[in-house]
Amino acid sequence: MDKAKLQLQGKEYELPVLVGTENEVGIDVAALRGASGAITYDPAYGNTGSCSSAITFIDGEQGILRYRGYPIEEVAEHASFPEVCYLLIYGELPTPAQLARFEDQLTRHTLLHEDMKKLFDGFPATAHPMAVLSAMVASLSAYYPQRGGEDELDLNIIRLLAKTPTLAAFSHKKSVGQAFVYPRNDLSYTQNFLHMMFAVAAEPYRPSEVLDRALTMLLILHADHEQNCSTSTVRMVGSSQANLFASCSAGVSALWGPLHGGANQEVLEMLQHIRADGGDYKKYMAMAKDKSSGFKLMGFGHRVYKNFDPRAKILKKAADAVLAEMGVADPLLDIAKNLEEIALSDPFFIERKLYPNVDFYSGIIYRAMGIPTDMFTVLFALGRMPGWIAQWKEMRDDPKTRISRPRQIYVGHTQRPFVPLSLRSEAKAPVLVPA
Ligand code: ACO
């Protein structure tokens, strides 16, 4: 195996080099501090591998995304969402019998403990559904505590996958003041979610095939994305041996931020804003390039993809197809395409390798499906749940896992003597907290 050499303060250190199955190279610094006293410094972890993983492969330069080796384009075209959950969590595509059993289990665990319904009453109707979802996912650990055994963990994995759509749909029903709609065992995973979201007690509801297919594709495209912000959060929380529900609830919270999964809501609101302002998208492109404007083109840019986001490519095509199939003409789609077209030929975006990401077109499809804007990130969480579970499980099963505990470079005061209260001068005190 190759070694990397590091020269530091007159000494040389040899560091092992790791090479992944796709020839990614990493310098193993695990023993560095012990040998040299120095740590590595990499804020936001742009150059740091936090684990080895066999779940998802991304080549950001080439625009490649694969789940367990299978290209995202093929998975999105051929698989059902439960198949993808199984693939990510257990490592292989299920056989027909394995899939039938898995789907049956998912169907049988969709109901919530009746007491959990009371928790929804405590939230204001205006609560953002991501706040509700994160609280509800964490509270599953109160109803299904993890006491031991692998069988129990497998059951909790099923429970989490099966109940997330119910929790998500109930949080929507709560926000619009409608009665909760219970799951139905004759419907598939995706059909069931649409049923719980859109059915009302007063009339029968059958989810359309177009909606079902669109939702399946969206969930699959969001299902995993290796060590992103929310997944790293799940692994970080899980590394303390916190339970599955608590760890995944932390993932929901991390996903909510506008720089991560929350961007899908922000994109739609940005497009609506541009339209309401007369549709002058060129003005907003100019603002995006002017750092002093404070305006960012939401849905653009990615830490890893520096060529194109393969998910965005699929979604752009799908947006046209889904809207056409549903007979929806959305002026926001035209604004989005115009923004993209300018960005792809503008040196500011080309030099910074800024391309549309998964959130740029997904909102337009959600909107055409009738999903309210503040539910967009919830849909992302629903899709990402199997990825979080798979990564949590891989972390837990890895004998090398230790509690995650980064170091820091301390830049505060060096040691100074404590000043008693009576000797502290008002006149010289810096103003730290506004009066
Ligand atoms: N609009 C305008 N300029 C941008 C944008 C954008 N959306 N994104 C990045 N830039 C510029 C930055 O200002 C910076 O310019 P500089 O080099 O002149 O200072 C350069 O491009 C590099 O950007 P960073 O912010 O350093 O890139 P980073 O990898 O830290 O951030 C991120 C990536 C967070 C995705 C960023 O591109 C962004 O904020 N995009 C908008 C939010 C968004 O769409 N998030 C969803 C990401 S996908 C996901 O999480 C599912």
CSV table of C-alpha atoms and ligand atoms in Angstrom, one decimal:
chain,number,residue,atom,x,y,z
A,1,MET,CA,0.0,0.0,0.0
A,2,ASP,CA,1.2,3.5,-0.8
A,3,LYS,CA,2.1,5.8,2.1
A,4,ALA,CA,1.7,9.6,2.2
A,5,LYS,CA,4.6,11.5,3.8
A,6,LEU,CA,4.0,14.6,6.0
A,7,GLN,CA,6.8,16.9,7.1
A,8,LEU,CA,6.0,18.8,10.2
A,9,GLN,CA,8.3,20.8,12.5
A,10,GLY,CA,11.4,19.0,11.2
A,11,LYS,CA,10.0,15.5,11.5
A,12,GLU,CA,8.6,13.2,8.8
A,13,TYR,CA,5.5,11.1,9.3
A,14,GLU,CA,4.2,8.3,7.1
A,15,LEU,CA,0.5,8.1,6.7
A,16,PRO,CA,-1.4,5.1,5.3
A,17,VAL,CA,-3.3,5.7,2.0
A,18,LEU,CA,-6.7,4.1,1.5
A,19,VAL,CA,-8.1,3.4,-1.9
A,20,GLY,CA,-11.8,2.7,-2.5
A,21,THR,CA,-13.4,0.4,-5.0
A,22,GLU,CA,-13.8,3.3,-7.4
A,23,ASN,CA,-10.2,4.4,-6.9
A,24,GLU,CA,-11.0,7.2,-4.5
A,25,VAL,CA,-7.8,8.0,-2.6
A,26,GLY,CA,-7.8,9.0,1.1
A,27,ILE,CA,-5.0,9.7,3.5
A,28,ASP,CA,-5.6,8.0,6.8
A,29,VAL,CA,-4.8,10.5,9.6
A,30,ALA,CA,-6.3,8.5,12.4
A,31,ALA,CA,-2.9,8.0,14.1
A,32,LEU,CA,-1.6,11.5,13.3
A,33,ARG,CA,-2.3,13.2,16.6
A,34,GLY,CA,-0.9,10.4,18.6
A,35,ALA,CA,2.3,10.4,16.7
A,36,SER,CA,2.8,14.2,16.1
A,37,GLY,CA,0.5,16.1,18.5
A,38,ALA,CA,-1.0,17.8,15.4
A,39,ILE,CA,-4.6,17.6,14.1
A,40,THR,CA,-6.0,18.2,10.6
A,41,TYR,CA,-8.1,21.4,10.1
A,42,ASP,CA,-11.0,21.1,7.6
A,43,PRO,CA,-14.0,23.3,8.5
A,44,ALA,CA,-17.2,22.1,6.8
A,45,TYR,CA,-15.3,18.8,6.1
A,46,GLY,CA,-14.9,19.5,2.4
A,47,ASN,CA,-11.8,17.2,2.3
A,48,THR,CA,-12.6,14.8,5.2
A,49,GLY,CA,-13.8,11.2,4.8
A,50,SER,CA,-15.7,10.4,8.1
A,51,CYS,CA,-16.2,6.7,7.3
A,52,SER,CA,-15.9,4.1,4.7
A,53,SER,CA,-19.2,3.1,3.2
A,54,ALA,CA,-20.6,0.6,0.7
A,55,ILE,CA,-24.0,2.2,0.2
A,56,THR,CA,-23.8,5.1,-2.3
A,57,PHE,CA,-21.2,6.2,-4.7
A,58,ILE,CA,-21.0,9.8,-6.1
A,59,ASP,CA,-18.5,11.1,-8.6
A,60,GLY,CA,-19.3,14.8,-8.5
A,61,GLU,CA,-17.0,15.7,-11.5
A,62,GLN,CA,-18.7,13.2,-13.8
A,63,GLY,CA,-22.2,13.6,-12.4
A,64,ILE,CA,-22.5,9.9,-11.3
A,65,LEU,CA,-24.8,8.6,-8.5
A,66,ARG,CA,-25.1,4.9,-7.8
A,67,TYR,CA,-27.0,3.1,-5.0
A,68,ARG,CA,-25.1,-0.1,-4.1
A,69,GLY,CA,-23.5,0.0,-7.5
A,70,TYR,CA,-26.7,0.5,-9.5
A,71,PRO,CA,-26.9,3.8,-11.6
A,72,ILE,CA,-29.6,6.2,-10.3
A,73,GLU,CA,-31.0,6.5,-13.8
A,74,GLU,CA,-31.7,2.7,-14.0
A,75,VAL,CA,-33.0,2.5,-10.4
A,76,ALA,CA,-35.4,5.5,-11.0
A,77,GLU,CA,-36.7,3.9,-14.1
A,78,HIS,CA,-37.2,0.3,-12.9
A,79,ALA,CA,-37.6,0.1,-9.1
A,80,SER,CA,-40.4,0.7,-6.7
A,81,PHE,CA,-39.6,2.7,-3.5
A,82,PRO,CA,-39.8,-0.3,-1.2
A,83,GLU,CA,-37.3,-2.1,-3.4
A,84,VAL,CA,-34.9,0.9,-3.1
A,85,CYS,CA,-35.4,0.9,0.7
A,86,TYR,CA,-34.5,-2.8,0.8
A,87,LEU,CA,-31.5,-2.3,-1.5
A,88,LEU,CA,-30.1,0.6,0.5
A,89,ILE,CA,-30.6,-1.0,3.9
A,90,TYR,CA,-29.8,-4.6,3.3
A,91,GLY,CA,-27.3,-4.2,0.4
A,92,GLU,CA,-28.9,-6.2,-2.4
A,93,LEU,CA,-32.0,-6.0,-4.6
A,94,PRO,CA,-34.8,-8.2,-3.0
A,95,THR,CA,-36.0,-11.4,-4.7
A,96,PRO,CA,-39.8,-11.4,-5.4
A,97,ALA,CA,-40.4,-13.3,-2.2
A,98,GLN,CA,-38.2,-11.0,-0.1
A,99,LEU,CA,-39.9,-8.0,-1.6
A,100,ALA,CA,-43.4,-9.4,-1.0
A,101,ARG,CA,-42.6,-10.0,2.7
A,102,PHE,CA,-40.9,-6.6,3.1
A,103,GLU,CA,-43.9,-4.8,1.5
A,104,ASP,CA,-46.3,-6.8,3.7
A,105,GLN,CA,-44.4,-5.7,6.8
A,106,LEU,CA,-44.3,-2.1,5.7
A,107,THR,CA,-48.1,-2.2,5.1
A,108,ARG,CA,-48.8,-3.7,8.5
A,109,HIS,CA,-46.9,-1.1,10.5
A,110,THR,CA,-48.3,2.1,9.1
A,111,LEU,CA,-50.7,2.7,11.9
A,112,LEU,CA,-49.7,5.0,14.8
A,113,HIS,CA,-50.2,4.2,18.4
A,114,GLU,CA,-53.5,6.0,19.2
A,115,ASP,CA,-51.9,8.0,22.0
A,116,MET,CA,-49.5,9.5,19.4
A,117,LYS,CA,-52.4,11.3,17.8
A,118,LYS,CA,-52.8,13.4,20.9
A,119,LEU,CA,-49.4,14.8,20.4
A,120,PHE,CA,-50.6,16.4,17.2
A,121,ASP,CA,-53.2,18.3,19.2
A,122,GLY,CA,-50.4,20.1,21.1
A,123,PHE,CA,-49.0,21.8,18.0
A,124,PRO,CA,-50.4,25.1,16.6
A,125,ALA,CA,-52.0,24.6,13.2
A,126,THR,CA,-49.4,27.0,11.9
A,127,ALA,CA,-46.5,24.8,12.9
A,128,HIS,CA,-44.1,24.0,10.1
A,129,PRO,CA,-44.6,20.3,9.2
A,130,MET,CA,-40.8,19.7,9.5
A,131,ALA,CA,-41.0,20.8,13.1
A,132,VAL,CA,-43.8,18.3,13.7
A,133,LEU,CA,-42.1,15.5,11.8
A,134,SER,CA,-38.8,15.8,13.7
A,135,ALA,CA,-40.7,15.8,17.0
A,136,MET,CA,-42.8,12.9,16.0
A,137,VAL,CA,-39.9,10.7,14.7
A,138,ALA,CA,-38.1,11.3,18.0
A,139,SER,CA,-41.1,10.5,20.0
A,140,LEU,CA,-41.4,7.0,18.3
A,141,SER,CA,-38.6,6.0,20.6
A,142,ALA,CA,-41.0,6.6,23.5
A,143,TYR,CA,-43.4,4.1,22.1
A,144,TYR,CA,-40.9,1.6,20.7
A,145,PRO,CA,-37.9,1.7,22.9
A,146,GLN,CA,-34.9,-0.3,21.6
A,147,ARG,CA,-34.2,-2.7,24.4
A,148,GLY,CA,-31.9,-5.2,22.7
A,149,GLY,CA,-32.0,-7.9,20.0
A,150,GLU,CA,-31.4,-7.6,16.3
A,151,ASP,CA,-35.1,-8.7,15.6
A,152,GLU,CA,-36.3,-5.7,17.5
A,153,LEU,CA,-34.0,-3.4,15.5
A,154,ASP,CA,-35.3,-4.9,12.3
A,155,LEU,CA,-38.8,-4.3,13.5
A,156,ASN,CA,-38.0,-0.7,14.4
A,157,ILE,CA,-36.5,-0.2,11.0
A,158,ILE,CA,-39.8,-1.3,9.5
A,159,ARG,CA,-41.8,0.8,11.9
A,160,LEU,CA,-39.8,3.9,11.1
A,161,LEU,CA,-40.2,3.4,7.3
A,162,ALA,CA,-43.8,2.5,7.6
A,163,LYS,CA,-44.9,5.2,10.0
A,164,THR,CA,-43.1,8.2,8.5
A,165,PRO,CA,-45.7,8.6,5.7
A,166,THR,CA,-48.4,8.5,8.3
A,167,LEU,CA,-46.7,11.1,10.4
A,168,ALA,CA,-46.0,13.3,7.4
A,169,ALA,CA,-49.6,13.1,6.1
A,170,PHE,CA,-51.1,13.7,9.6
A,171,SER,CA,-49.0,16.8,10.1
A,172,HIS,CA,-50.4,18.1,6.8
A,173,LYS,CA,-54.0,17.2,7.8
A,174,LYS,CA,-53.4,19.0,11.1
A,175,SER,CA,-52.2,22.1,9.4
A,176,VAL,CA,-55.3,22.3,7.1
A,177,GLY,CA,-57.7,21.4,9.9
A,178,GLN,CA,-58.9,18.2,8.3
A,179,ALA,CA,-59.5,14.9,10.0
A,180,PHE,CA,-56.7,12.4,9.9
A,181,VAL,CA,-57.1,9.8,7.2
A,182,TYR,CA,-56.0,6.3,8.3
A,183,PRO,CA,-53.8,4.1,6.1
A,184,ARG,CA,-55.3,1.4,3.9
A,185,ASN,CA,-53.7,-2.0,3.6
A,186,ASP,CA,-54.9,-2.5,0.0
A,187,LEU,CA,-52.7,0.4,-1.2
A,188,SER,CA,-49.0,0.4,-2.0
A,189,TYR,CA,-46.5,2.5,0.0
A,190,THR,CA,-46.7,5.5,-2.3
A,191,GLN,CA,-50.4,5.2,-3.0
A,192,ASN,CA,-51.1,5.1,0.8
A,193,PHE,CA,-49.2,8.3,1.4
A,194,LEU,CA,-51.2,10.1,-1.4
A,195,HIS,CA,-54.4,8.6,0.1
A,196,MET,CA,-53.6,9.9,3.6
A,197,MET,CA,-52.6,13.3,2.3
A,198,PHE,CA,-55.5,13.9,-0.1
A,199,ALA,CA,-58.5,11.8,0.8
A,200,VAL,CA,-61.3,13.3,2.9
A,201,ALA,CA,-63.9,11.4,4.8
A,202,ALA,CA,-66.7,12.8,2.6
A,203,GLU,CA,-65.8,11.1,-0.7
A,204,PRO,CA,-63.9,8.1,-2.1
A,205,TYR,CA,-60.3,8.8,-3.3
A,206,ARG,CA,-58.1,6.7,-5.6
A,207,PRO,CA,-54.6,8.1,-6.2
A,208,SER,CA,-54.0,8.5,-9.9
A,209,GLU,CA,-51.2,6.5,-11.6
A,210,VAL,CA,-49.5,9.7,-12.8
A,211,LEU,CA,-49.2,10.9,-9.2
A,212,ASP,CA,-48.1,7.5,-8.0
A,213,ARG,CA,-45.3,7.3,-10.6
A,214,ALA,CA,-44.2,10.9,-10.0
A,215,LEU,CA,-44.0,10.3,-6.2
A,216,THR,CA,-42.2,7.0,-6.6
A,217,MET,CA,-39.5,8.7,-8.8
A,218,LEU,CA,-39.1,11.7,-6.4
A,219,LEU,CA,-38.7,9.4,-3.4
A,220,ILE,CA,-36.2,7.2,-5.2
A,221,LEU,CA,-34.1,10.2,-6.3
A,222,HIS,CA,-33.9,11.5,-2.8
A,223,ALA,CA,-33.3,8.1,-1.1
A,224,ASP,CA,-29.6,8.4,-0.3
A,225,HIS,CA,-26.7,10.8,-1.0
A,226,GLU,CA,-23.8,9.5,1.0
A,227,GLN,CA,-22.2,11.7,3.7
A,228,ASN,CA,-24.3,14.9,3.3
A,229,CYS,CA,-25.2,17.2,6.1
A,230,SER,CA,-28.3,15.3,7.4
A,231,THR,CA,-26.8,11.9,7.0
A,232,SER,CA,-23.6,12.9,8.7
A,233,THR,CA,-25.8,14.2,11.5
A,234,VAL,CA,-27.6,10.9,11.8
A,235,ARG,CA,-24.2,9.1,12.0
A,236,MET,CA,-22.9,11.6,14.5
A,237,VAL,CA,-25.9,11.2,16.8
A,238,GLY,CA,-25.9,7.4,16.3
A,239,SER,CA,-22.2,7.2,17.1
A,240,SER,CA,-23.1,7.9,20.8
A,241,GLN,CA,-25.3,4.8,20.5
A,242,ALA,CA,-28.5,6.9,20.5
A,243,ASN,CA,-31.4,4.9,19.2
A,244,LEU,CA,-32.5,4.8,15.5
A,245,PHE,CA,-35.5,7.1,16.0
A,246,ALA,CA,-33.5,9.8,17.9
A,247,SER,CA,-30.8,9.7,15.3
A,248,CYS,CA,-33.1,10.0,12.3
A,249,SER,CA,-35.1,12.8,14.0
A,250,ALA,CA,-31.8,14.7,14.1
A,251,GLY,CA,-31.5,14.0,10.4
A,252,VAL,CA,-34.9,15.6,9.8
A,253,SER,CA,-33.8,18.7,11.7
A,254,ALA,CA,-30.5,19.0,9.7
A,255,LEU,CA,-32.4,18.5,6.5
A,256,TRP,CA,-34.8,21.4,7.2
A,257,GLY,CA,-32.1,24.1,6.7
A,258,PRO,CA,-32.5,26.2,3.5
A,259,LEU,CA,-28.9,25.2,2.4
A,260,HIS,CA,-29.9,21.5,2.4
A,261,GLY,CA,-33.3,20.0,1.9
A,262,GLY,CA,-35.2,23.2,2.9
A,263,ALA,CA,-33.9,24.6,-0.5
A,264,ASN,CA,-36.9,23.0,-2.3
A,265,GLN,CA,-39.4,25.2,-0.5
A,266,GLU,CA,-37.0,28.2,-1.0
A,267,VAL,CA,-36.8,27.5,-4.7
A,268,LEU,CA,-40.5,27.5,-5.2
A,269,GLU,CA,-40.9,30.7,-3.1
A,270,MET,CA,-38.1,32.3,-5.1
A,271,LEU,CA,-39.8,31.5,-8.4
A,272,GLN,CA,-43.2,32.8,-7.1
A,273,HIS,CA,-41.5,35.9,-6.0
A,274,ILE,CA,-39.8,36.5,-9.4
A,275,ARG,CA,-43.1,35.9,-11.1
A,276,ALA,CA,-45.0,38.3,-8.7
A,277,ASP,CA,-42.3,40.9,-9.4
A,278,GLY,CA,-43.1,40.9,-13.1
A,279,GLY,CA,-41.1,37.8,-14.2
A,280,ASP,CA,-37.9,39.7,-14.8
A,281,TYR,CA,-35.6,36.7,-14.2
A,282,LYS,CA,-32.6,38.5,-15.7
A,283,LYS,CA,-32.7,41.0,-12.8
A,284,TYR,CA,-32.5,38.1,-10.3
A,285,MET,CA,-29.6,36.5,-12.2
A,286,ALA,CA,-27.8,39.8,-11.9
A,287,MET,CA,-28.6,39.9,-8.1
A,288,ALA,CA,-27.3,36.4,-7.7
A,289,LYS,CA,-24.0,37.5,-9.1
A,290,ASP,CA,-23.8,40.5,-6.9
A,291,LYS,CA,-22.6,39.4,-3.4
A,292,SER,CA,-23.8,42.6,-1.8
A,293,SER,CA,-27.4,41.9,-2.8
A,294,GLY,CA,-27.6,39.0,-0.3
A,295,PHE,CA,-29.6,37.1,-2.9
A,296,LYS,CA,-28.7,33.5,-3.7
A,297,LEU,CA,-30.1,31.5,-6.6
A,298,MET,CA,-31.7,28.7,-4.5
A,299,GLY,CA,-31.5,25.3,-6.0
A,300,PHE,CA,-28.2,26.1,-7.6
A,301,GLY,CA,-24.8,24.8,-6.5
A,302,HIS,CA,-23.7,21.7,-4.7
A,303,ARG,CA,-20.7,20.8,-2.5
A,304,VAL,CA,-20.0,17.6,-4.5
A,305,TYR,CA,-21.5,18.0,-8.0
A,306,LYS,CA,-19.3,20.1,-10.1
A,307,ASN,CA,-20.6,19.2,-13.5
A,308,PHE,CA,-24.3,18.4,-13.2
A,309,ASP,CA,-26.5,16.8,-10.6
A,310,PRO,CA,-27.9,13.6,-12.3
A,311,ARG,CA,-31.0,13.9,-10.2
A,312,ALA,CA,-31.7,17.4,-11.5
A,313,LYS,CA,-31.3,16.1,-15.0
A,314,ILE,CA,-33.9,13.4,-14.5
A,315,LEU,CA,-36.3,15.8,-12.7
A,316,LYS,CA,-36.1,18.5,-15.4
A,317,LYS,CA,-37.3,15.9,-18.0
A,318,ALA,CA,-39.9,14.5,-15.5
A,319,ALA,CA,-41.2,18.0,-14.8
A,320,ASP,CA,-42.2,18.4,-18.5
A,321,ALA,CA,-43.7,15.0,-18.7
A,322,VAL,CA,-45.6,15.1,-15.4
A,323,LEU,CA,-47.0,18.6,-16.0
A,324,ALA,CA,-48.1,17.5,-19.6
A,325,GLU,CA,-49.7,14.3,-18.3
A,326,MET,CA,-51.6,16.2,-15.6
A,327,GLY,CA,-52.6,18.9,-18.1
A,328,VAL,CA,-50.9,21.6,-16.0
A,329,ALA,CA,-49.1,24.6,-17.5
A,330,ASP,CA,-47.0,26.3,-14.9
A,331,PRO,CA,-45.4,29.6,-15.7
A,332,LEU,CA,-42.9,28.9,-12.8
A,333,LEU,CA,-41.4,26.1,-14.9
A,334,ASP,CA,-40.7,28.6,-17.7
A,335,ILE,CA,-39.0,30.9,-15.3
A,336,ALA,CA,-36.9,28.0,-13.9
A,337,LYS,CA,-35.8,27.0,-17.4
A,338,ASN,CA,-34.9,30.6,-18.3
A,339,LEU,CA,-32.8,30.9,-15.1
A,340,GLU,CA,-31.0,27.7,-15.8
A,341,GLU,CA,-30.4,28.6,-19.4
A,342,ILE,CA,-28.7,31.9,-18.5
A,343,ALA,CA,-26.7,30.2,-15.7
A,344,LEU,CA,-25.3,27.6,-18.0
A,345,SER,CA,-23.8,30.2,-20.3
A,346,ASP,CA,-22.8,32.8,-17.7
A,347,PRO,CA,-19.1,32.9,-16.7
A,348,PHE,CA,-20.0,33.6,-13.0
A,349,PHE,CA,-21.8,30.3,-12.8
A,350,ILE,CA,-19.5,28.4,-15.1
A,351,GLU,CA,-16.4,29.4,-13.2
A,352,ARG,CA,-17.9,28.4,-9.9
A,353,LYS,CA,-19.3,25.2,-11.4
A,354,LEU,CA,-22.9,26.1,-10.3
A,355,TYR,CA,-25.6,23.9,-11.8
A,356,PRO,CA,-29.2,23.1,-10.8
A,357,ASN,CA,-29.4,20.6,-8.0
A,358,VAL,CA,-32.1,18.2,-7.0
A,359,ASP,CA,-34.2,20.9,-5.4
A,360,PHE,CA,-34.4,23.1,-8.5
A,361,TYR,CA,-37.1,21.2,-10.4
A,362,SER,CA,-38.6,19.0,-7.7
A,363,GLY,CA,-40.8,21.8,-6.2
A,364,ILE,CA,-42.5,22.4,-9.6
A,365,ILE,CA,-43.5,18.7,-9.7
A,366,TYR,CA,-44.6,18.7,-6.1
A,367,ARG,CA,-46.7,21.8,-6.8
A,368,ALA,CA,-48.3,20.2,-9.9
A,369,MET,CA,-49.1,17.2,-7.7
A,370,GLY,CA,-51.0,19.5,-5.3
A,371,ILE,CA,-48.4,19.2,-2.4
A,372,PRO,CA,-48.4,22.4,-0.4
A,373,THR,CA,-45.1,24.3,-0.4
A,374,ASP,CA,-44.3,23.8,3.3
A,375,MET,CA,-44.6,20.0,2.8
A,376,PHE,CA,-41.8,19.9,0.1
A,377,THR,CA,-39.0,19.3,2.6
A,378,VAL,CA,-41.2,16.7,4.4
A,379,LEU,CA,-41.4,14.8,1.1
A,380,PHE,CA,-37.6,15.0,0.9
A,381,ALA,CA,-37.4,13.5,4.4
A,382,LEU,CA,-39.8,10.8,3.5
A,383,GLY,CA,-37.5,9.8,0.5
A,384,ARG,CA,-34.3,10.2,2.5
A,385,MET,CA,-35.4,8.0,5.4
A,386,PRO,CA,-34.1,4.7,4.0
A,387,GLY,CA,-30.8,6.3,3.3
A,388,TRP,CA,-30.5,7.6,6.9
A,389,ILE,CA,-31.5,4.1,8.2
A,390,ALA,CA,-29.0,2.3,5.9
A,391,GLN,CA,-26.1,4.7,7.0
A,392,TRP,CA,-27.1,4.4,10.7
A,393,LYS,CA,-27.1,0.6,10.4
A,394,GLU,CA,-23.8,0.5,8.6
A,395,MET,CA,-22.2,2.8,11.2
A,396,ARG,CA,-23.6,0.6,14.0
A,397,ASP,CA,-22.4,-2.6,12.4
A,398,ASP,CA,-18.9,-1.3,11.7
A,399,PRO,CA,-16.5,-2.6,14.3
A,400,LYS,CA,-14.3,0.5,13.7
A,401,THR,CA,-17.1,2.9,14.8
A,402,ARG,CA,-16.2,5.1,17.8
A,403,ILE,CA,-18.1,8.1,19.2
A,404,SER,CA,-17.7,11.0,16.7
A,405,ARG,CA,-15.7,13.7,18.4
A,406,PRO,CA,-13.9,16.2,16.3
A,407,ARG,CA,-11.1,18.4,17.6
A,408,GLN,CA,-10.6,22.1,17.3
A,409,ILE,CA,-8.0,24.8,17.0
A,410,TYR,CA,-8.5,26.9,20.0
A,411,VAL,CA,-8.3,30.7,19.3
A,412,GLY,CA,-9.6,32.1,22.6
A,413,HIS,CA,-7.8,33.8,25.5
A,414,THR,CA,-4.9,32.1,27.0
A,415,GLN,CA,-5.0,31.5,30.7
A,416,ARG,CA,-5.9,34.7,32.8
A,417,PRO,CA,-6.8,35.1,36.4
A,418,PHE,CA,-10.5,35.3,37.4
A,419,VAL,CA,-11.7,38.8,38.1
A,420,PRO,CA,-14.1,39.0,41.1
A,421,LEU,CA,-17.5,40.8,40.4
A,422,SER,CA,-16.7,43.7,42.7
A,423,LEU,CA,-13.5,44.6,40.7
A,424,ARG,CA,-15.1,44.6,37.2
A,425,SER,CA,-15.4,48.1,35.8
A,426,GLU,CA,-18.7,49.2,34.1
A,427,ALA,CA,-16.8,51.8,32.1
A,428,LYS,CA,-14.4,49.4,30.6
A,429,ALA,CA,-16.8,46.5,30.0
A,430,PRO,CA,-17.4,45.6,26.4
A,431,VAL,CA,-21.1,45.6,25.3
A,432,LEU,CA,-21.8,41.9,24.6
A,433,VAL,CA,-25.5,41.6,25.1
A,434,PRO,CA,-27.8,44.4,23.7
A,435,ALA,CA,-29.7,46.1,26.6
B,1,ACO,N1,-26.2,31.4,-6.1
B,1,ACO,C1,-25.2,32.3,-6.3
B,1,ACO,N2,-23.9,32.0,-6.0
B,1,ACO,C2,-23.6,30.9,-5.4
B,1,ACO,C3,-24.6,29.9,-5.1
B,1,ACO,C4,-25.9,30.2,-5.5
B,1,ACO,N3,-26.9,29.3,-5.3
B,1,ACO,N4,-24.1,28.8,-4.6
B,1,ACO,C5,-22.7,29.1,-4.5
B,1,ACO,N5,-22.5,30.3,-5.0
B,1,ACO,C6,-21.1,30.9,-5.1
B,1,ACO,C7,-20.6,31.3,-3.7
B,1,ACO,O1,-21.0,32.6,-3.4
B,1,ACO,C8,-19.1,31.2,-3.9
B,1,ACO,O2,-18.6,32.2,-4.6
B,1,ACO,P1,-17.1,32.8,-4.4
B,1,ACO,O3,-16.2,31.7,-4.7
B,1,ACO,O4,-17.0,34.0,-5.3
B,1,ACO,O5,-17.1,33.2,-2.9
B,1,ACO,C9,-19.0,29.9,-4.8
B,1,ACO,O6,-20.2,29.9,-5.6
B,1,ACO,C10,-18.8,28.6,-4.0
B,1,ACO,O7,-19.9,28.4,-3.2
B,1,ACO,P2,-19.9,27.9,-1.7
B,1,ACO,O8,-21.0,28.5,-0.9
B,1,ACO,O9,-18.5,28.1,-1.1
B,1,ACO,O10,-20.1,26.4,-1.9
B,1,ACO,P3,-20.5,25.3,-0.8
B,1,ACO,O11,-20.0,24.0,-1.3
B,1,ACO,O12,-20.0,25.7,0.5
B,1,ACO,O13,-22.1,25.3,-0.7
B,1,ACO,C11,-24.4,25.0,-1.3
B,1,ACO,C12,-22.9,24.5,-1.5
B,1,ACO,C13,-24.7,25.2,0.1
B,1,ACO,C14,-25.3,24.0,-1.9
B,1,ACO,C15,-24.5,26.4,-2.1
B,1,ACO,O14,-24.2,26.2,-3.4
B,1,ACO,C16,-25.9,27.0,-1.9
B,1,ACO,O15,-26.1,27.7,-0.9
B,1,ACO,N6,-26.8,26.8,-2.8
B,1,ACO,C17,-28.2,27.3,-2.7
B,1,ACO,C18,-29.0,26.4,-1.7
B,1,ACO,C19,-29.3,25.1,-2.3
B,1,ACO,O16,-29.8,25.0,-3.4
B,1,ACO,N7,-29.1,24.0,-1.4
B,1,ACO,C20,-29.5,22.7,-1.8
B,1,ACO,C21,-28.2,21.9,-2.1
B,1,ACO,S1,-28.7,20.2,-2.6
B,1,ACO,C22,-29.2,19.4,-1.2
B,1,ACO,O17,-28.7,19.7,-0.1
B,1,ACO,C23,-30.2,18.5,-1.3
